[in-house]
Amino acid sequence: MTTAAPGADRGAFLQAGGPLDQFPLPVLAGYEQAEVAFARNAWPLRAAEELRSALIFRALARASTRSPIGAGWTALFLAAAHDEIFHAKLCAATGARLGAPPPRYDASLVHARLGPLTDPTRRVCALVLIEVAVGETISLAMFRAGRRAAREPLTRAVLERILIDEVRHQRLGWSAISAWWPALDEPARAALQQEARAGLGAMEQQIAAPALHWLQANVAFNSKYAELGVLEPEARVEAFYAAVERLVVPRLTRLGLDGRRAWRDRYSAGR
Ligand SMILES: [Fe+2]
Ligand SMILES: [Fe+2]
C-alpha cells in the first residue's frame, strides 16, 4: 500500500484486494430483510469516516515534516493513515457483502478543516489534539459500545478488528500532543484551547445530536439493529458523554488546557 493511496482515485482503490478474506461469512438467519437493509447502510458511512481519518493522518504526516516539533512522528502518522485505509476498505467490503451501495466520499470537509491551518506547527497541533487524541478517544468509545451490542458474526469481527487499531491511534494522539506541549508558546496554547472548545461542540453535533433527536422523537428502536452493529440511540448518547466527561475533559486538563471550560463553552466562540 502506498502513501499516495488516500488521495488517489478513492472509488477504485477501495475495490481492490480482499479485505474480508480472514473474516467470517455473515450469518443473517433470524433477521428480516428490512432489518439487514437498515443496518447495512451504516457501513458506507463508516467507510467514508475512515477515509476522512486517513486523509487527516496523511495531512498530519506531511505537516509534521515541515514543523520543528513534528519531526520524528511522521512514520507513526503514515502507519496510522494506512490503518485507516484498511478500515475504509473493510467497511466498504462489509457493506458490499450485505448488499449496501458503495460509499460516497467527499474530501471537501477535510479541505475545509485544513484550510485555516496554514502554519505547519499549528496544523500538526490542532489535528493531533482534536482529530486524533479527542476524536479517536470518542470514536473508540463508539466502536466499543457498538461491538458490545453486536451479535452477527461478520459485523462483530469487523468492529473488533477496527477497535484494535483505534486504541493505538488515540494513544498516539495524546502522546504526541503531550510531547509537544512544553515547546508551545502561550499563543499556541490559547489557540489549542479554542480548538478544543470548537471541536467538542462540533463532535457533539455530529455524534450525539442525531441520537438525541431520535430519542426526543420517541421512535422505537429495533434491538436487531444493534445486533447488526447500529448503536442504539441511548447507548450512543451514553458512550459519547461518558467518553467526553470521563476521558477527554480530564486528559485535556492534565495536558495543561482547561478541559472543563472547553466543554462548558463549546458553543461560545472566543471564550
Ligand atoms: Fe479507523
Ligand atoms: Fe483511527
Short mmCIF file of C-alpha atoms and ligand atoms in Angstrom, two decimals:
data_model
loop_
_atom_site.label_atom_id
_atom_site.label_comp_id
_atom_site.label_asym_id
_atom_site.label_seq_id
_atom_site.Cartn_x
_atom_site.Cartn_y
_atom_site.Cartn_z
CA MET A 1 0.00 0.00 0.00
CA THR A 2 1.43 3.42 -0.88
CA THR A 3 1.17 6.69 0.97
CA ALA A 4 -0.47 8.21 -2.09
CA ALA A 5 -3.49 5.95 -1.75
CA PRO A 6 -5.81 8.26 0.25
CA GLY A 7 -5.61 10.98 -2.37
CA ALA A 8 -5.77 8.60 -5.31
CA ASP A 9 -8.89 7.51 -7.13
CA ARG A 10 -10.85 6.78 -3.98
CA GLY A 11 -13.62 4.73 -5.51
CA ALA A 12 -11.20 2.46 -7.37
CA PHE A 13 -8.64 1.64 -4.68
CA LEU A 14 -11.34 0.52 -2.28
CA GLN A 15 -12.47 -2.14 -4.75
CA ALA A 16 -9.02 -3.72 -4.84
CA GLY A 17 -7.94 -6.72 -2.75
CA GLY A 18 -9.98 -8.91 -0.47
CA PRO A 19 -10.12 -7.23 2.93
CA LEU A 20 -12.68 -9.74 4.21
CA ASP A 21 -10.57 -12.84 3.38
CA GLN A 22 -9.86 -13.59 7.05
CA PHE A 23 -13.35 -12.72 8.33
CA PRO A 24 -16.39 -14.93 8.94
CA LEU A 25 -19.25 -15.03 6.48
CA PRO A 26 -22.33 -13.06 7.51
CA VAL A 27 -25.00 -15.05 9.34
CA LEU A 28 -28.30 -13.37 8.58
CA ALA A 29 -30.76 -16.10 9.53
CA GLY A 30 -33.13 -14.66 12.10
CA TYR A 31 -33.07 -11.16 10.64
CA GLU A 32 -35.79 -9.66 8.44
CA GLN A 33 -34.68 -8.29 5.10
CA ALA A 34 -35.69 -4.79 6.21
CA GLU A 35 -33.54 -5.09 9.35
CA VAL A 36 -30.48 -6.03 7.32
CA ALA A 37 -31.24 -3.25 4.83
CA PHE A 38 -31.37 -0.70 7.65
CA ALA A 39 -28.15 -1.85 9.33
CA ARG A 40 -26.07 -2.36 6.20
CA ASN A 41 -26.42 1.28 5.20
CA ALA A 42 -24.23 2.25 8.16
CA TRP A 43 -21.19 0.57 6.52
CA PRO A 44 -20.72 3.00 3.60
CA LEU A 45 -20.99 5.87 6.11
CA ARG A 46 -18.37 4.22 8.31
CA ALA A 47 -16.14 3.73 5.26
CA ALA A 48 -16.40 7.45 4.46
CA GLU A 49 -15.49 8.33 8.07
CA GLU A 50 -12.49 6.01 7.96
CA LEU A 51 -11.28 7.58 4.74
CA ARG A 52 -11.65 11.01 6.31
CA SER A 53 -9.39 9.78 9.13
CA ALA A 54 -6.87 8.52 6.57
CA LEU A 55 -6.79 11.95 4.90
CA ILE A 56 -6.30 13.65 8.27
CA PHE A 57 -3.39 11.33 9.18
CA ARG A 58 -1.84 11.90 5.76
CA ALA A 59 -2.10 15.69 6.21
CA LEU A 60 -0.59 15.28 9.67
CA ALA A 61 2.31 13.22 8.31
CA ARG A 62 3.03 15.83 5.64
CA ALA A 63 2.82 18.80 8.02
CA SER A 64 4.99 17.01 10.58
CA THR A 65 7.93 17.06 8.14
CA ARG A 66 7.65 20.87 7.96
CA SER A 67 7.19 21.51 11.69
CA PRO A 68 10.12 21.62 14.15
CA ILE A 69 8.13 19.73 16.79
CA GLY A 70 6.70 17.15 14.38
CA ALA A 71 9.98 15.61 13.23
CA GLY A 72 10.25 12.01 14.40
CA TRP A 73 6.50 11.40 14.34
CA THR A 74 5.96 11.21 10.57
CA ALA A 75 6.29 7.43 10.25
CA LEU A 76 3.74 6.85 13.02
CA PHE A 77 1.19 9.13 11.31
CA LEU A 78 1.77 7.40 7.97
CA ALA A 79 1.28 3.99 9.58
CA ALA A 80 -1.99 5.24 11.09
CA ALA A 81 -3.09 6.55 7.66
CA HIS A 82 -2.54 3.03 6.30
CA ASP A 83 -4.61 1.56 9.15
CA GLU A 84 -7.44 3.94 8.29
CA ILE A 85 -7.32 2.99 4.60
CA PHE A 86 -7.61 -0.63 5.65
CA HIS A 87 -10.58 0.25 7.87
CA ALA A 88 -12.24 2.08 4.96
CA LYS A 89 -11.74 -0.98 2.76
CA LEU A 90 -13.07 -3.29 5.46
CA CYS A 91 -16.19 -1.17 5.98
CA ALA A 92 -16.84 -0.80 2.26
CA ALA A 93 -16.40 -4.56 1.72
CA THR A 94 -18.66 -5.43 4.66
CA GLY A 95 -21.35 -3.12 3.32
CA ALA A 96 -20.99 -4.63 -0.16
CA ARG A 97 -21.28 -8.16 1.24
CA LEU A 98 -24.52 -7.20 2.96
CA GLY A 99 -25.84 -5.55 -0.20
CA ALA A 100 -25.21 -1.87 0.63
CA PRO A 101 -24.35 0.67 -2.07
CA PRO A 102 -20.69 1.76 -2.41
CA PRO A 103 -19.50 4.58 -0.13
CA ARG A 104 -19.61 8.18 -1.31
CA TYR A 105 -16.52 10.17 -0.47
CA ASP A 106 -16.41 13.90 -0.02
CA ALA A 107 -12.99 15.33 0.72
CA SER A 108 -14.31 18.90 0.86
CA LEU A 109 -14.87 18.72 4.64
CA VAL A 110 -11.26 17.69 5.18
CA HIS A 111 -10.09 20.56 2.94
CA ALA A 112 -12.30 22.97 4.90
CA ARG A 113 -10.72 21.72 8.14
CA LEU A 114 -7.17 22.10 6.81
CA GLY A 115 -7.70 25.45 5.05
CA PRO A 116 -7.26 27.80 8.04
CA LEU A 117 -4.37 25.74 9.47
CA THR A 118 -1.66 27.15 7.19
CA ASP A 119 1.22 27.16 9.69
CA PRO A 120 2.68 23.61 9.89
CA THR A 121 3.10 23.64 13.70
CA ARG A 122 -0.39 24.99 14.23
CA ARG A 123 -1.68 22.34 11.81
CA VAL A 124 0.03 19.39 13.49
CA CYS A 125 -1.04 20.54 16.97
CA ALA A 126 -4.69 21.13 16.04
CA LEU A 127 -5.00 17.87 14.09
CA VAL A 128 -3.23 15.75 16.67
CA LEU A 129 -5.22 17.20 19.59
CA ILE A 130 -8.70 17.38 18.07
CA GLU A 131 -8.87 14.83 15.29
CA VAL A 132 -6.57 12.21 16.78
CA ALA A 133 -6.48 12.50 20.59
CA VAL A 134 -10.04 13.73 21.22
CA GLY A 135 -11.68 12.36 18.06
CA GLU A 136 -10.19 8.87 18.28
CA THR A 137 -10.97 8.64 22.01
CA ILE A 138 -14.63 9.33 21.27
CA SER A 139 -14.72 7.10 18.20
CA LEU A 140 -13.08 4.29 20.22
CA ALA A 141 -15.88 4.60 22.77
CA MET A 142 -18.49 4.40 20.00
CA PHE A 143 -16.84 1.35 18.39
CA ARG A 144 -16.55 -0.33 21.78
CA ALA A 145 -20.25 0.20 22.54
CA GLY A 146 -21.19 -0.97 19.02
CA ARG A 147 -19.06 -4.09 19.29
CA ARG A 148 -20.51 -4.90 22.73
CA ALA A 149 -24.06 -4.96 21.35
CA ALA A 150 -23.23 -6.61 18.01
CA ARG A 151 -24.14 -10.31 17.64
CA GLU A 152 -23.95 -11.01 13.92
CA PRO A 153 -20.51 -12.68 13.40
CA LEU A 154 -19.15 -10.66 10.45
CA THR A 155 -20.31 -7.37 11.99
CA ARG A 156 -18.76 -8.23 15.34
CA ALA A 157 -15.46 -9.40 13.84
CA VAL A 158 -15.04 -6.26 11.72
CA LEU A 159 -15.85 -3.88 14.59
CA GLU A 160 -13.47 -5.81 16.80
CA ARG A 161 -10.67 -5.59 14.24
CA ILE A 162 -11.07 -1.83 13.82
CA LEU A 163 -11.11 -1.35 17.60
CA ILE A 164 -7.62 -2.81 17.95
CA ASP A 165 -6.12 -0.01 15.83
CA GLU A 166 -8.27 2.76 17.31
CA VAL A 167 -6.87 2.01 20.77
CA ARG A 168 -3.41 2.70 19.36
CA HIS A 169 -4.49 5.81 17.42
CA GLN A 170 -5.94 7.67 20.38
CA ARG A 171 -2.86 6.83 22.41
CA LEU A 172 -0.67 8.22 19.61
CA GLY A 173 -2.65 11.47 19.67
CA TRP A 174 -2.31 12.03 23.42
CA SER A 175 1.37 11.01 23.40
CA ALA A 176 2.25 13.39 20.58
CA ILE A 177 0.48 16.43 22.00
CA SER A 178 1.95 15.76 25.47
CA ALA A 179 5.45 15.52 23.98
CA TRP A 180 4.99 18.76 22.02
CA TRP A 181 3.29 20.75 24.79
CA PRO A 182 6.45 22.06 26.57
CA ALA A 183 7.69 23.61 23.30
CA LEU A 184 4.44 25.54 22.67
CA ASP A 185 4.24 29.25 23.49
CA GLU A 186 1.22 30.95 25.06
CA PRO A 187 -0.49 31.96 21.77
CA ALA A 188 -0.17 28.37 20.51
CA ARG A 189 -1.69 27.03 23.75
CA ALA A 190 -4.51 29.59 23.61
CA ALA A 191 -5.23 28.52 20.02
CA LEU A 192 -5.47 24.91 21.20
CA GLN A 193 -7.92 25.90 23.94
CA GLN A 194 -10.12 27.35 21.19
CA GLU A 195 -9.64 24.26 19.04
CA ALA A 196 -10.72 22.05 21.94
CA ARG A 197 -13.78 24.21 22.62
CA ALA A 198 -14.93 24.27 19.00
CA GLY A 199 -14.01 20.64 18.42
CA LEU A 200 -16.12 19.40 21.32
CA GLY A 201 -19.14 21.37 20.10
CA ALA A 202 -18.75 20.02 16.57
CA MET A 203 -18.40 16.43 17.80
CA GLU A 204 -21.47 16.70 20.00
CA GLN A 205 -23.44 17.95 16.99
CA GLN A 206 -22.15 15.25 14.72
CA ILE A 207 -22.22 12.24 17.05
CA ALA A 208 -24.68 12.81 19.90
CA ALA A 209 -27.26 15.20 18.41
CA PRO A 210 -28.77 12.76 15.84
CA ALA A 211 -29.25 10.17 18.61
CA LEU A 212 -30.80 12.79 20.92
CA HIS A 213 -33.22 13.79 18.16
CA TRP A 214 -34.18 10.15 17.70
CA LEU A 215 -34.85 9.81 21.44
CA GLN A 216 -36.88 13.03 21.51
CA ALA A 217 -39.00 11.78 18.61
CA ASN A 218 -39.81 8.72 20.73
CA VAL A 219 -39.34 6.35 17.81
CA ALA A 220 -38.92 2.72 18.87
CA PHE A 221 -35.50 1.18 18.15
CA ASN A 222 -35.45 -2.40 16.93
CA SER A 223 -32.87 -4.31 19.02
CA LYS A 224 -31.95 -6.36 15.94
CA TYR A 225 -30.30 -3.22 14.54
CA ALA A 226 -27.89 -3.24 17.48
CA GLU A 227 -27.13 -6.94 16.85
CA LEU A 228 -26.23 -5.88 13.30
CA GLY A 229 -23.89 -3.12 14.52
CA VAL A 230 -26.07 0.00 14.67
CA LEU A 231 -25.73 1.50 18.10
CA GLU A 232 -28.96 2.07 19.99
CA PRO A 233 -29.52 5.86 20.41
CA GLU A 234 -29.42 5.66 24.23
CA ALA A 235 -26.16 3.70 24.14
CA ARG A 236 -24.75 6.18 21.63
CA VAL A 237 -25.59 9.15 23.83
CA GLU A 238 -24.25 7.40 26.93
CA ALA A 239 -20.99 6.38 25.23
CA PHE A 240 -20.42 9.88 23.85
CA TYR A 241 -20.93 11.77 27.11
CA ALA A 242 -19.03 9.20 29.15
CA ALA A 243 -16.04 9.48 26.80
CA VAL A 244 -16.08 13.29 26.91
CA GLU A 245 -16.63 13.70 30.63
CA ARG A 246 -14.57 10.81 31.98
CA LEU A 247 -11.73 10.67 29.45
CA VAL A 248 -11.41 13.73 27.22
CA VAL A 249 -12.01 16.56 29.72
CA PRO A 250 -9.61 15.16 32.38
CA ARG A 251 -6.94 14.44 29.77
CA LEU A 252 -7.19 17.97 28.34
CA THR A 253 -6.74 19.33 31.85
CA ARG A 254 -3.80 17.05 32.57
CA LEU A 255 -2.19 18.32 29.38
CA GLY A 256 -2.37 21.94 30.58
CA LEU A 257 -5.57 23.12 28.92
CA ASP A 258 -8.79 23.93 30.78
CA GLY A 259 -10.85 20.88 29.81
CA ARG A 260 -13.93 21.83 31.80
CA ARG A 261 -14.02 25.31 30.32
CA ALA A 262 -13.58 23.94 26.79
CA TRP A 263 -16.57 21.63 27.33
CA ARG A 264 -18.72 24.24 29.11
CA ASP A 265 -18.09 26.91 26.45
CA ARG A 266 -18.30 24.60 23.45
CA TYR A 267 -20.87 26.85 21.75
CA SER A 268 -19.41 30.20 22.90
CA ALA A 269 -16.80 31.29 20.36
CA GLY A 270 -13.92 33.31 21.80
CA ARG A 271 -14.14 32.06 25.42
FE FE B 1 -10.29 3.89 11.84
FE FE B 2 -8.40 5.69 13.88
#
